[in-house]
Structure formats: structure tokens, C-alpha cells
């Protein structure tokens, strides 16, 4: 069986409804057209038999072939140039925006159309097309029907796809469409794949060349509404564009990643579905959007959070939701898929939604505090009730054990980062009390805040190793303790924090600047590496922080995308891609280098 490409080989396309991955070899190997967390129609990413749509010069990968690619500035429109012994050709890929969409309208009513435009640059290049959709994560092989306009309709289960190519008469094989054609310098061939539901409206029909131009303008208009005045502006703008691409525009929710089950270790079983929206990411996302001058996103994202959480009772607030606020994301295995390079199981859904993770309320309340000036002097009822409910829940439960920020699937513990986030909830709630109405109780909240602070300093510090550790009573280091200075729980210049930062860097770090989450973690975790950058800045070591930042950003792929982790032996990307937290970490670290004292 053929081996899937490297994770870093993929470029990311988005219409802010769904996303697709296209490899350097010209194959689109992942597309869930209904929405980010829907079923795939192309799933070669997780099994070579699970569908793809390849468009590339015949013989690509042989002697004399070379590929270079780049996004059009401030867009997720990807242009790949294939140089061959016979000439050069460009393939430009995008997921179509709605006609006329501009700025914050991007993605609200995306038509679910994949656009591919071929342009001859020099010589004469023979192109090959291989269209093999396999809906429902590869479970279905569609019937293919030739159309009068030269296209091919694919129909199976709930899915209808129509492939069309300007000027080409496509022929349907038994289970795929294959076609070869030549492109000369100056010649343009546009094609598209339009998605529709079997019992809904038919797939949209459009001119792919005109729609590509329209989609490019939509992305450019979106980015023109935002500005950034800090350091590393190109990197920050690219990461902000990726976050926009991971935003489900209809609700405002940000998916943690585009993919499911890309492994933390090749052949391992820590393969999770990240196509949902984590409340943990909430504060970090809001801070990143604020840094990247995108505060207009705040209202939609807060509205999604309040509706998803609903009225708060005694049960722990769920950790994650579907992109339209679904709560039950029960996990199951796709046994028909072999997994990325035989990394099983392939998971759909994520059982972390059932866990108690006490850091979650702090992330949300902190985000409200950060964006308070955009939310009005008096909060609307649902927002007010959410903040009050989260605060009171933390006041009642902060002393309990939980699963922690890394969502362990063994026993609960008293994780230090969770307690710090509980402190953050109470501290920020005190700061918001004047906007929360008569039920606000800042005096009591302040007493709980101070009790949590004292407990963390007493129980979280380990005299024997001279550092704050991952859990109370533990001697195990954990990179999540870097949250103490980042949240301003304790200054980075405090002797205990200096000692902790040095210990974490020495025991969990690598010469290349990567930071593992714990001592047995097999890979470097990019977010932790960016946290270390922030801590070094706050400790007054800006030059060292800058050097570390520049080493870490070097792990991005050729078009600026980060997955979740980096293989320590090879430097290869691991985990789901593109990973929102990695790009959030970059934005926040760049801002910390710009404004060391920023909250």
C-alpha cells in the first residue's frame, strides 16, 4: 500500500465552512465539504483507499520535476508551480467564497465548491487528472454519471459531487475519473468540484476562473479590515489568516484543527479528533485576534460560547463543542481506515467532552475580561449569566481534582495549571464585577482567589527539585506551569519562577528550541515552545527569547503552516494540521516580544 505524504507536505484551503488539504504532489487528500467536523469525501490522508483528487503533470516526482508554491498574500488561495522537463505550469487551488462576499461576510454562505485552475507558464506540459471520491470516510464508492456539459456526477449515500472542467470532455470509469490533457504557455483550464446533498439543493454551478478571482478578492478584503503594528508582521498576518480559515463563519466557533487522527507519534495510538471548538482555546484565540487587530470577531465568538454552554448548573462545563454548539461528541473508531502511516485507531468524535477540566472557566472569563471594552459597560443577559455561572462554579469546585490541560485519560489529579486557571477566573471576575449586576460578589470572590493563590504556592512548589511541578505532590515537571507568568499569577522575575523556567528549559527542552510537555513526551509541542518565549521575555531575557522564537518558527512548512508537534529526531511535523494553538502561540509570542508587559 502506498505511503501517505509527510504532514508538512500539505497546504490548507478554507471557505470558513470547511477545509481541504492539498499536497505538493497536487493531490487533494482531505475535504469534509459539509463542515469542518463532517464526513470526508477525500480521505487519502488517513488511508490511501479513502479518496483523493489529484491534478498534476504526468510523471511528477521524477527527474527534472520541481515544485514551488505560495499563498497569494493574506489569502488561503494556494498557487503551486510545477517545473517539468517540458515546461512549467501553475495550479491554483481554493475553496470558493460566496459571490460578492467581502470582509466579515467571508464564509457565511459558502457554496461548498473546490476550485482548481491550471495555467500554462512555459513549454507544453501534459497534465493528469485522477478524481476518486469516497464519501463517508471511505465507506462509499459512488456511482459516476457523465453529463451533457462534459462533467461527471458522483452520487453515493447523502453526497452528490459534480466535477466539471472547462473545455474538457470527461469520461466516467467504474469508480473514478481519469483524464490527460496538454497545457501550453498562456492556456488556462478551470475546473471545479461542487458539493451537494442528495436530498437537498443541487450542487452550485459556476465559472471556476471567475470564481477564483472573486474568492481572492474576498480574502484580500477581509484582511484589509485588520492591522497589526508589532514585530514579525508577516508571520502574524499569516497565522491570523490561518485562524480565520479555521473559523466556522456561521457561528464564529474556531476549530482546533482541520483534521482528525494525525498521530502524535507515527504508529502510536494518541490520535484524536480536533475538528471541534475547545473552550480552553477561547482566551488564547481572543487574545490572538485582539493582537492581530481583529476585535470585531469578539461578539460572534462570545455569542457562540454563551449559546453552546447554556445555563450553567452543577455539572462541569463541557471542554469542547461542535462548531454549531453540539455537546455530545461521543467518540467512535473508523475501523475501515488504516490511519496515517498505520497509526490506529482513527477516531471520530472526542470523549474529552465528558471530562472535568477546571481550567476551562478561567479561559472564558479571562477572554471576557480582555475584551470587556468591546462588550459594553453593562453586559447583555446571556453573557452576564455565563460569567456569573462560571465564576460560582469555580468557587464551589476549585479544590477538586481534574483531568488537566492535556486531557489525560487516566485518573484525576490536582493539576497546577488547572488551579492557576481557577485563580484566573476569580481574579478576572473581580475585575468585571461592576458589569455583572446585583449578583456579583467581588468581596467573596477575592477571598476565594487569594485562597487559591496561597494553595498553589504552598502545594505546587517542590523544594527537592526547586520548581513548580505539574500536579500537587508530584515531582514531575510539566511545561504547563509556564502559565504562571503568562497569566500574571506570579512574575517571571520571582526567584521561584526563574528556577522553574530554568528547570523546564533544561529538562524538557532541546538544543533546537523545542519544548516537550513532560519528560516522557516523544515530541516537541509548539505551543509550549512559544510559551517559553513569552516567559523569557517577561524574565528580561529578550535577546534569548527572540533567538528561540526564530528557531521555533523555522519549523513551519513551506507555506507557513504548523501542525501540533515536531518529531525530535527528524524535525518532521506531527499531529493534526493546521493546529490553531500553534498559530495562536506564534501570534502571542510575537506580541510579547513587541510589548513585554502586555496582558
C-alpha positions as a printed Julia matrix, in Angstrom:
599×3 Matrix{Float64}:
   0.0    0.0     0.0
   1.32   3.47   -0.88
   2.57   5.67    1.94
   0.86   8.98    2.62
   2.92  12.17    2.11
   4.59  13.93    5.01
   2.23  16.02    7.12
   4.25  19.12    6.23
   3.62  18.5     2.51
   0.07  19.79    2.8
  -1.34  23.22    2.12
  -4.59  24.41    3.7
  -7.64  25.65    1.81
 -10.73  27.05    3.55
 -14.04  28.7     2.86
 -14.68  29.23    6.61
 -17.22  26.42    6.44
 -14.93  23.51    5.71
 -11.34  22.96    4.71
  -9.22  20.88    2.39
  -5.61  19.74    2.3
  -3.63  19.67   -0.94
  -0.22  18.0    -1.16
   2.87  19.06   -3.05
   2.08  16.22   -5.45
  -1.15  18.0    -6.46
  -3.47  15.59   -4.65
  -6.31  16.87   -2.51
  -6.33  14.24    0.23
  -8.78  15.71    2.76
 -12.07  17.52    2.28
 -15.15  17.42    4.5
 -17.38  19.7     2.4
 -20.44  19.88    4.65
 -18.5   21.5     7.5
 -15.19  21.09    9.36
 -16.39  18.18   11.51
 -18.43  16.49    8.78
 -17.62  13.28    6.92
 -14.85  13.34    4.34
 -15.27  12.79    0.61
 -11.48  12.74    0.09
  -9.7   10.87    2.9
  -6.39   9.63    1.47
  -4.79  11.45    4.39
  -5.95   8.6     6.64
  -5.99   5.73    4.15
  -4.77   5.59    0.52
  -8.09   3.96   -0.43
 -10.3    6.67    1.1
 -10.45   9.05   -1.87
  -8.49  11.88   -3.47
  -8.47  14.34   -6.37
  -5.06  14.59   -7.98
  -4.18  17.17  -10.61
  -0.52  17.37  -11.62
   1.88  16.94  -14.51
   2.2   13.37  -15.7
   5.32  11.81  -14.19
   5.52  14.32  -11.3
   8.23  13.37   -8.84
  10.62  12.04  -11.47
  13.93  13.54  -12.66
  13.65  17.15  -13.8
  10.5   17.88  -11.78
  10.44  20.62   -9.15
   7.61  22.21   -7.14
   7.34  25.63   -5.57
   4.23  27.09   -4.02
   2.92  30.06   -2.08
  -0.32  31.59   -0.94
  -1.48  34.75   -2.6
  -0.79  37.4     0.08
  -3.25  37.41    3.0
  -5.38  34.64    1.48
  -5.82  30.89    1.58
  -5.63  30.74   -2.2
  -2.68  28.44   -2.95
  -0.62  28.63   -6.15
   1.62  25.64   -6.92
   4.1   25.87   -9.78
   5.25  22.58  -11.29
   8.5   22.77  -13.25
   8.97  19.83  -15.61
  11.48  18.9   -18.34
   8.9   20.07  -20.89
   7.82  23.37  -19.34
   6.14  24.88  -16.31
   2.53  25.0   -15.21
   0.72  26.6   -12.27
  -2.24  25.07  -10.44
  -4.15  27.49   -8.21
  -6.46  25.92   -5.62
  -9.15  27.45   -3.42
 -12.46  26.76   -1.75
 -14.93  29.2    -3.25
 -16.32  32.17   -1.37
 -19.89  33.28   -1.91
 -20.25  35.63   -4.86
 -19.93  39.21   -3.62
 -18.72  38.2    -0.13
 -16.4   40.76    1.41
 -14.67  41.22    4.75
 -16.66  39.64    7.61
 -19.16  38.09    5.19
 -16.49  35.58    4.2
 -17.78  32.06    4.74
 -21.31  32.91    5.92
 -22.88  31.22    2.88
 -20.05  29.38    1.21
 -21.21  27.33   -1.79
 -19.02  24.27   -0.98
 -17.11  24.32   -4.24
 -13.49  23.32   -4.72
 -11.76  25.33   -7.47
  -8.66  24.25   -9.4
  -7.3   26.44  -12.19
  -4.43  25.29  -14.43
  -2.3   27.91  -16.2
   0.46  27.13  -18.7
   3.58  29.18  -17.99
   6.12  27.85  -20.47
   6.58  24.99  -22.91
   3.91  22.32  -23.19
   3.03  20.19  -20.18
   0.93  17.07  -20.1
  -1.38  17.07  -17.11
  -3.09  14.11  -15.45
  -6.35  14.17  -13.53
  -7.45  11.43  -11.12
 -10.78  12.03   -9.37
 -11.71   9.27   -6.91
 -14.24  10.45   -4.3
 -15.02   8.09   -1.41
 -17.71   9.65    0.82
 -18.36   8.8     4.47
 -14.67   8.37    5.36
 -14.13   5.91    2.54
 -17.14   3.71    3.26
 -18.89   4.59   -0.01
 -17.86   4.22   -3.64
 -20.15   6.44   -5.72
 -21.92   5.82   -8.98
 -20.45   8.05  -11.7
 -22.6    9.55  -14.46
 -21.36  11.53  -17.46
 -23.13  14.86  -18.01
 -24.08  16.62  -21.22
 -21.78  19.56  -20.41
 -18.73  17.26  -20.22
 -18.75  16.93  -16.44
 -19.24  13.87  -14.26
 -21.74  13.49  -11.43
 -20.78  11.29   -8.45
 -23.59  10.09   -6.2
 -23.45   7.95   -3.05
 -25.39   7.98    0.2
 -26.09  11.56    1.29
 -23.5   13.09   -1.05
 -23.61  14.47   -4.57
 -20.45  15.81   -6.25
 -20.14  17.26   -9.73
 -16.73  17.55  -11.42
 -16.51  19.95  -14.36
 -13.55  21.17  -16.41
 -13.74  23.98  -18.97
 -13.17  22.68  -22.47
 -12.64  19.05  -21.43
 -14.95  16.11  -22.05
 -14.54  13.9   -19.01
 -15.31  10.19  -19.05
 -16.54   8.18  -16.1
 -14.77   4.98  -15.24
 -16.21   2.4   -12.92
 -15.11   4.1    -9.71
 -13.05   7.14  -10.76
 -12.44   9.72  -13.48
  -9.01   9.78  -15.11
  -8.05  12.15  -17.89
  -4.91  13.54  -19.5
  -4.64  16.86  -21.36
  -1.9   19.21  -22.5
  -1.44  22.83  -21.48
   0.65  25.32  -23.45
   2.08  28.63  -22.28
  -0.76  31.12  -21.82
  -3.52  28.48  -21.82
  -5.92  28.36  -18.84
  -8.14  25.43  -17.86
 -10.52  25.89  -14.96
 -12.23  23.06  -13.14
 -14.33  22.69  -10.02
 -15.91  20.08   -7.76
 -19.27  21.2    -6.39
 -20.8   19.5    -3.34
 -24.49  18.99   -2.76
 -26.72  16.96   -0.5
 -28.55  14.04   -2.06
 -31.94  15.27   -0.88
 -31.23  18.98   -0.86
 -30.37  21.68   -3.36
 -28.25  20.57   -6.34
 -24.55  21.5    -6.42
 -23.81  25.07   -7.44
 -22.6   25.69  -10.96
 -20.05  28.44  -11.6
 -17.18  29.57  -13.81
 -14.11  28.42  -11.86
 -11.75  31.03  -13.32
 -14.06  33.93  -12.48
 -14.83  32.43   -9.08
 -11.16  32.09   -8.24
 -10.71  35.82   -8.8
 -13.82  36.54   -6.7
 -12.56  34.34   -3.87
  -9.16  36.02   -3.9
 -10.81  39.44   -3.62
 -12.95  38.22   -0.71
  -9.89  37.12    1.26
  -7.99  40.31    0.47
 -10.92  42.45    1.58
 -11.14  40.53    4.83
  -7.51  41.1     5.73
  -7.69  44.78    4.7
 -10.08  45.37    7.62
  -7.36  44.4    10.14
  -4.0   45.76   11.07
  -1.05  44.78   13.22
   1.7   47.11   14.39
   4.01  44.71   16.23
   7.08  42.67   15.39
   7.13  39.88   12.79
   4.08  41.26   10.92
   4.23  38.81    8.03
   4.25  35.8    10.36
   1.44  37.23   12.47
  -0.71  38.04    9.44
  -0.2   34.52    8.05
  -1.18  32.94   11.36
  -4.19  35.26   11.7
  -5.28  34.19    8.21
  -4.99  30.54    9.24
  -7.17  31.24   12.31
  -9.71  32.9    10.03
  -9.64  29.79    7.87
 -10.32  27.62   10.92
 -13.29  29.79   11.92
 -16.71  28.35   11.16
 -18.26  31.57    9.93
 -21.9   30.7    10.56
 -21.36  30.51   14.33
 -17.98  32.13   14.92
 -16.51  28.98   16.51
 -12.83  28.25   15.87
 -11.94  24.63   15.14
  -8.83  23.43   16.96
  -7.54  21.89   13.71
  -8.78  20.81   10.31
  -8.07  17.11   10.75
  -8.63  14.05   12.89
  -6.26  11.31   14.0
  -2.94  12.58   12.68
  -0.68  10.96   15.27
   1.49  12.46   17.98
   3.88   9.59   17.22
   3.96   7.6    13.96
   2.42   4.2    14.65
   1.11   5.34   18.04
  -2.46   5.46   19.32
  -2.67   9.06   20.61
  -4.66  10.06   17.55
  -7.51  12.42   18.36
 -10.24  14.29   16.52
  -9.5   18.02   16.75
 -12.18  19.36   14.39
 -14.2   20.86   17.24
 -14.04  24.06   19.24
 -12.36  23.9    22.66
 -13.3   26.43   25.33
  -9.69  26.16   26.51
  -8.57  27.75   23.28
 -11.08  30.55   23.79
  -8.95  33.02   25.75
  -5.86  32.32   23.66
  -7.85  32.77   20.46
  -9.39  36.02   21.65
  -6.0   37.34   22.7
  -4.53  36.4    19.33
  -7.39  38.09   17.46
  -7.0   41.15   19.65
  -3.26  41.24   18.98
  -3.85  40.81   15.24
  -6.36  43.7    15.4
  -9.45  41.58   14.78
 -11.65  42.68   17.74
 -14.78  42.65   15.6
 -14.75  38.86   15.92
 -15.4   39.12   19.68
 -19.18  39.46   19.64
 -19.74  36.45   17.41
 -17.36  34.25   19.35
 -18.89  35.22   22.69
 -22.38  34.61   21.32
 -21.3   31.13   20.25
 -19.86  30.44   23.71
 -22.94  31.59   25.64
 -25.3   29.58   23.44
 -23.13  26.49   23.49
 -22.67  26.49   27.26
 -26.31  27.32   28.01
 -27.47  27.9    31.58
 -24.83  26.66   34.0
 -25.78  24.18   36.7
 -23.83  21.8    38.92
 -22.32  19.7    36.13
 -18.86  20.69   34.84
 -18.93  22.9    31.79
 -18.01  20.78   28.75
 -14.5   21.19   27.43
 -15.41  21.31   23.76
 -18.38  21.61   21.44
 -19.25  21.04   17.82
 -18.86  24.12   15.65
 -22.58  24.86   15.94
 -22.61  24.2    19.68
 -23.31  20.46   19.79
 -22.42  18.99   23.17
 -22.47  15.2    22.73
 -19.36  14.41   20.69
 -19.14  10.75   21.64
 -16.09   9.08   20.17
 -16.01   6.06   17.89
 -13.4    4.35   15.74
 -13.37   4.19   11.94
 -12.18   0.61   11.6
 -12.23   0.79    7.79
  -9.37   3.33    7.79
  -5.76   2.2     8.23
  -4.75   5.53    9.73
  -1.97   7.91    8.78
   1.02   5.62    8.13
  -0.74   2.83   10.03
  -1.35   4.92   13.14
  -4.52   3.5    14.63
  -7.2    3.99   15.74
  -8.81   6.64   13.57
 -11.21   8.49   15.86
 -14.35  10.42   15.02
 -15.65  12.46   17.95
 -13.75  13.23   21.13
 -14.62  11.82   24.53
 -12.8   14.64   26.29
 -16.18  16.4    26.25
 -17.11  14.25   29.26
 -14.1   15.26   31.39
 -13.86  17.72   34.24
 -11.21  20.25   33.33
 -11.16  23.08   35.84
  -9.1   25.41   33.69
 -11.93  25.91   31.21
 -13.94  28.61   33.06
 -10.79  30.67   33.57
 -10.06  30.71   29.86
 -13.55  32.01   29.09
 -13.79  34.59   31.88
 -10.3   35.83   31.05
 -11.38  36.33   27.44
 -14.39  38.38   28.58
 -12.11  40.49   30.78
  -9.66  41.07   27.93
 -12.37  42.21   25.51
 -14.5   43.99   28.1
 -14.21  47.39   26.46
 -15.73  45.97   23.27
 -18.63  44.37   25.15
 -20.21  47.41   26.77
 -20.4   48.96   30.24
 -23.22  46.55   31.13
 -23.19  43.06   29.67
 -26.16  41.53   27.88
 -28.06  38.94   29.9
 -26.61  35.77   28.38
 -23.03  37.0    28.67
 -23.62  38.17   32.24
 -25.2   34.86   33.23
 -22.34  32.91   31.67
 -19.68  34.83   33.6
 -21.63  34.61   36.87
 -22.28  30.88   36.38
 -18.66  30.06   35.57
 -17.37  32.09   38.48
 -19.68  30.48   41.02
 -18.9   27.01   39.66
 -15.18  27.61   40.15
 -15.74  29.0    43.64
 -17.51  25.75   44.55
 -15.23  23.24   42.79
 -11.68  24.63   42.52
 -10.47  22.26   45.26
 -11.43  19.14   43.24
  -9.03  17.1    41.06
  -9.47  17.12   37.29
  -8.0   15.82   34.0
  -5.83  18.84   33.33
  -4.93  20.86   30.28
  -3.5   17.82   28.45
  -6.78  15.88   28.83
  -5.27  12.76   30.38
  -7.38   9.65   30.17
  -6.19   8.11   33.44
  -7.04   9.28   36.97
  -7.82  12.84   38.0
  -5.15  14.88   39.79
  -4.7   18.31   41.33
  -3.03  19.84   38.27
  -1.19  23.07   38.92
  -2.23  24.75   35.67
  -5.89  24.0    36.45
  -5.61  25.66   39.87
  -3.91  28.68   38.32
  -6.76  28.97   35.84
  -9.26  28.8    38.75
  -7.37  31.71   40.31
  -7.63  33.48   36.96
 -11.41  33.01   36.93
 -11.83  34.63   40.33
  -9.33  37.42   39.65
 -10.9   38.43   36.35
 -14.43  38.12   37.78
 -13.49  40.61   40.48
 -12.36  42.96   37.72
 -15.67  42.5    35.87
 -17.95  42.82   38.91
 -19.23  46.29   38.04
 -20.63  44.91   34.75
 -22.32  41.84   36.23
 -25.27  43.29   38.12
 -26.54  42.77   41.66
 -25.48  39.11   41.93
 -21.8   39.95   41.66
 -19.95  39.26   44.9
 -16.43  40.62   44.42
 -15.54  40.5    48.13
 -16.17  36.77   48.41
 -14.62  36.11   45.02
 -11.46  37.94   46.09
 -11.21  35.78   49.21
 -11.51  32.61   47.11
  -8.93  33.99   44.67
  -6.45  34.6    47.45
  -7.05  31.14   48.94
  -6.3   29.52   45.58
  -3.15  31.63   45.2
  -1.86  30.61   48.63
  -2.66  26.95   47.96
  -0.8   26.89   44.65
   2.3   28.48   46.16
   2.23  26.05   49.07
   1.24  22.78   47.35
   2.62  23.34   43.85
   6.22  24.1    44.77
   8.61  21.18   45.13
  11.61  22.07   47.33
  13.55  18.97   46.35
  13.74  19.82   42.66
  13.42  23.59   43.05
  10.47  24.1    40.72
   6.72  24.21   40.42
   5.61  20.8    39.18
   2.7   19.58   37.08
   0.48  18.46   39.96
   0.32  18.87   43.72
   2.62  16.42   45.48
   4.35  15.41   42.23
   8.0   15.62   41.25
   7.17  15.53   37.53
   7.88  18.66   35.51
   5.19  19.9    33.13
   5.52  22.73   30.61
   2.02  23.93   31.51
   3.48  25.6    34.64
   4.74  28.32   32.27
   1.16  29.6    32.55
   2.05  31.18   35.91
   3.87  34.23   34.49
   1.84  34.31   31.25
  -1.36  34.76   33.29
   0.42  37.13   35.72
  -0.18  34.72   38.6
   3.47  35.14   39.54
   6.13  37.39   37.95
   8.67  35.65   35.76
  11.32  37.5    37.79
  10.23  35.82   41.04
  13.11  33.54   42.17
  10.8   30.52   42.27
   9.62  31.22   38.75
  13.14  31.83   37.45
  14.17  28.48   38.9
  11.12  26.78   37.35
  11.71  28.27   33.91
  15.35  27.2    34.01
  14.42  23.67   35.15
  11.71  23.3    32.48
  14.04  24.56   29.78
  16.85  22.23   30.88
  14.8   19.06   31.44
  12.07  19.42   28.82
  13.85  21.47   26.16
  16.06  20.53   23.21
  19.0   22.25   21.55
  16.72  23.16   18.66
  14.45  25.18   20.94
  11.57  22.73   21.15
   9.86  22.07   24.45
   8.17  18.82   25.42
   5.11  18.83   27.68
   6.62  16.32   30.12
   9.75  14.18   30.34
   8.34  11.16   28.51
   6.63  13.19   25.78
   8.02  11.85   22.47
   7.73  15.14   20.56
   8.2   18.88   20.9
   4.95  20.74   21.49
   4.91  24.01   19.56
   2.58  25.93   21.88
   4.83  25.18   24.87
   7.83  26.45   22.93
   6.04  29.75   22.3
   5.08  29.93   25.99
   8.76  29.66   26.82
   9.44  32.6    24.51
   6.91  34.66   26.45
   8.37  33.64   29.82
  11.9   34.55   28.76
  10.74  37.98   27.6
   8.94  38.56   30.91
  12.05  37.46   32.79
  14.07  40.14   31.0
  15.85  37.82   28.55
  14.52  39.33   25.34
  17.52  38.52   23.17
  17.41  34.86   24.08
  13.63  34.87   23.62
  13.99  36.37   20.15
  16.53  33.74   19.12
  14.27  30.98   20.42
  11.25  32.42   18.6
  13.13  32.47   15.31
  14.26  28.86   15.74
  10.74  27.68   16.52
   9.05  29.47   13.61
  11.54  27.7    11.36
   9.53  24.5    11.86
   6.66  25.86    9.77
   6.24  24.21    6.39
   6.99  25.96    3.11
   3.67  27.87    3.16
   3.82  28.84    6.83
   1.63  26.15    8.4
   2.18  24.48   11.76
   0.86  21.17   12.97
   0.73  20.43   16.7
   4.14  18.87   17.39
   7.6   18.26   15.96
   9.43  14.92   15.87
  12.55  15.35   17.99
  14.67  13.02   15.85
  13.74  14.19   12.36
  12.2   17.64   12.74
   9.08  16.39   10.91
   5.67  17.78   11.76
   3.35  15.55   13.78
  -0.27  15.79   14.87
  -3.29  17.49   13.39
  -2.79  20.32   10.89
  -3.14  23.25   10.73
  -3.2   23.47   14.51
  -4.88  26.62   15.85
  -2.95  26.58   19.14
   0.4   26.6    17.36
  -0.56  29.65   15.31
  -2.1   31.32   18.37
   1.16  30.7    20.23
   3.13  32.4    17.45
   0.89  35.48   17.48
   1.01  35.86   21.24
   4.77  35.31   21.41
   5.36  37.9    18.68
   3.25  40.38   20.63
   5.11  39.59   23.87
   8.35  40.38   22.05
   6.73  43.66   20.99
   5.06  44.53   24.33
   6.74  42.63   27.19
   4.29  43.83   29.87
   1.13  43.17   27.87
  -1.72  41.2    29.41
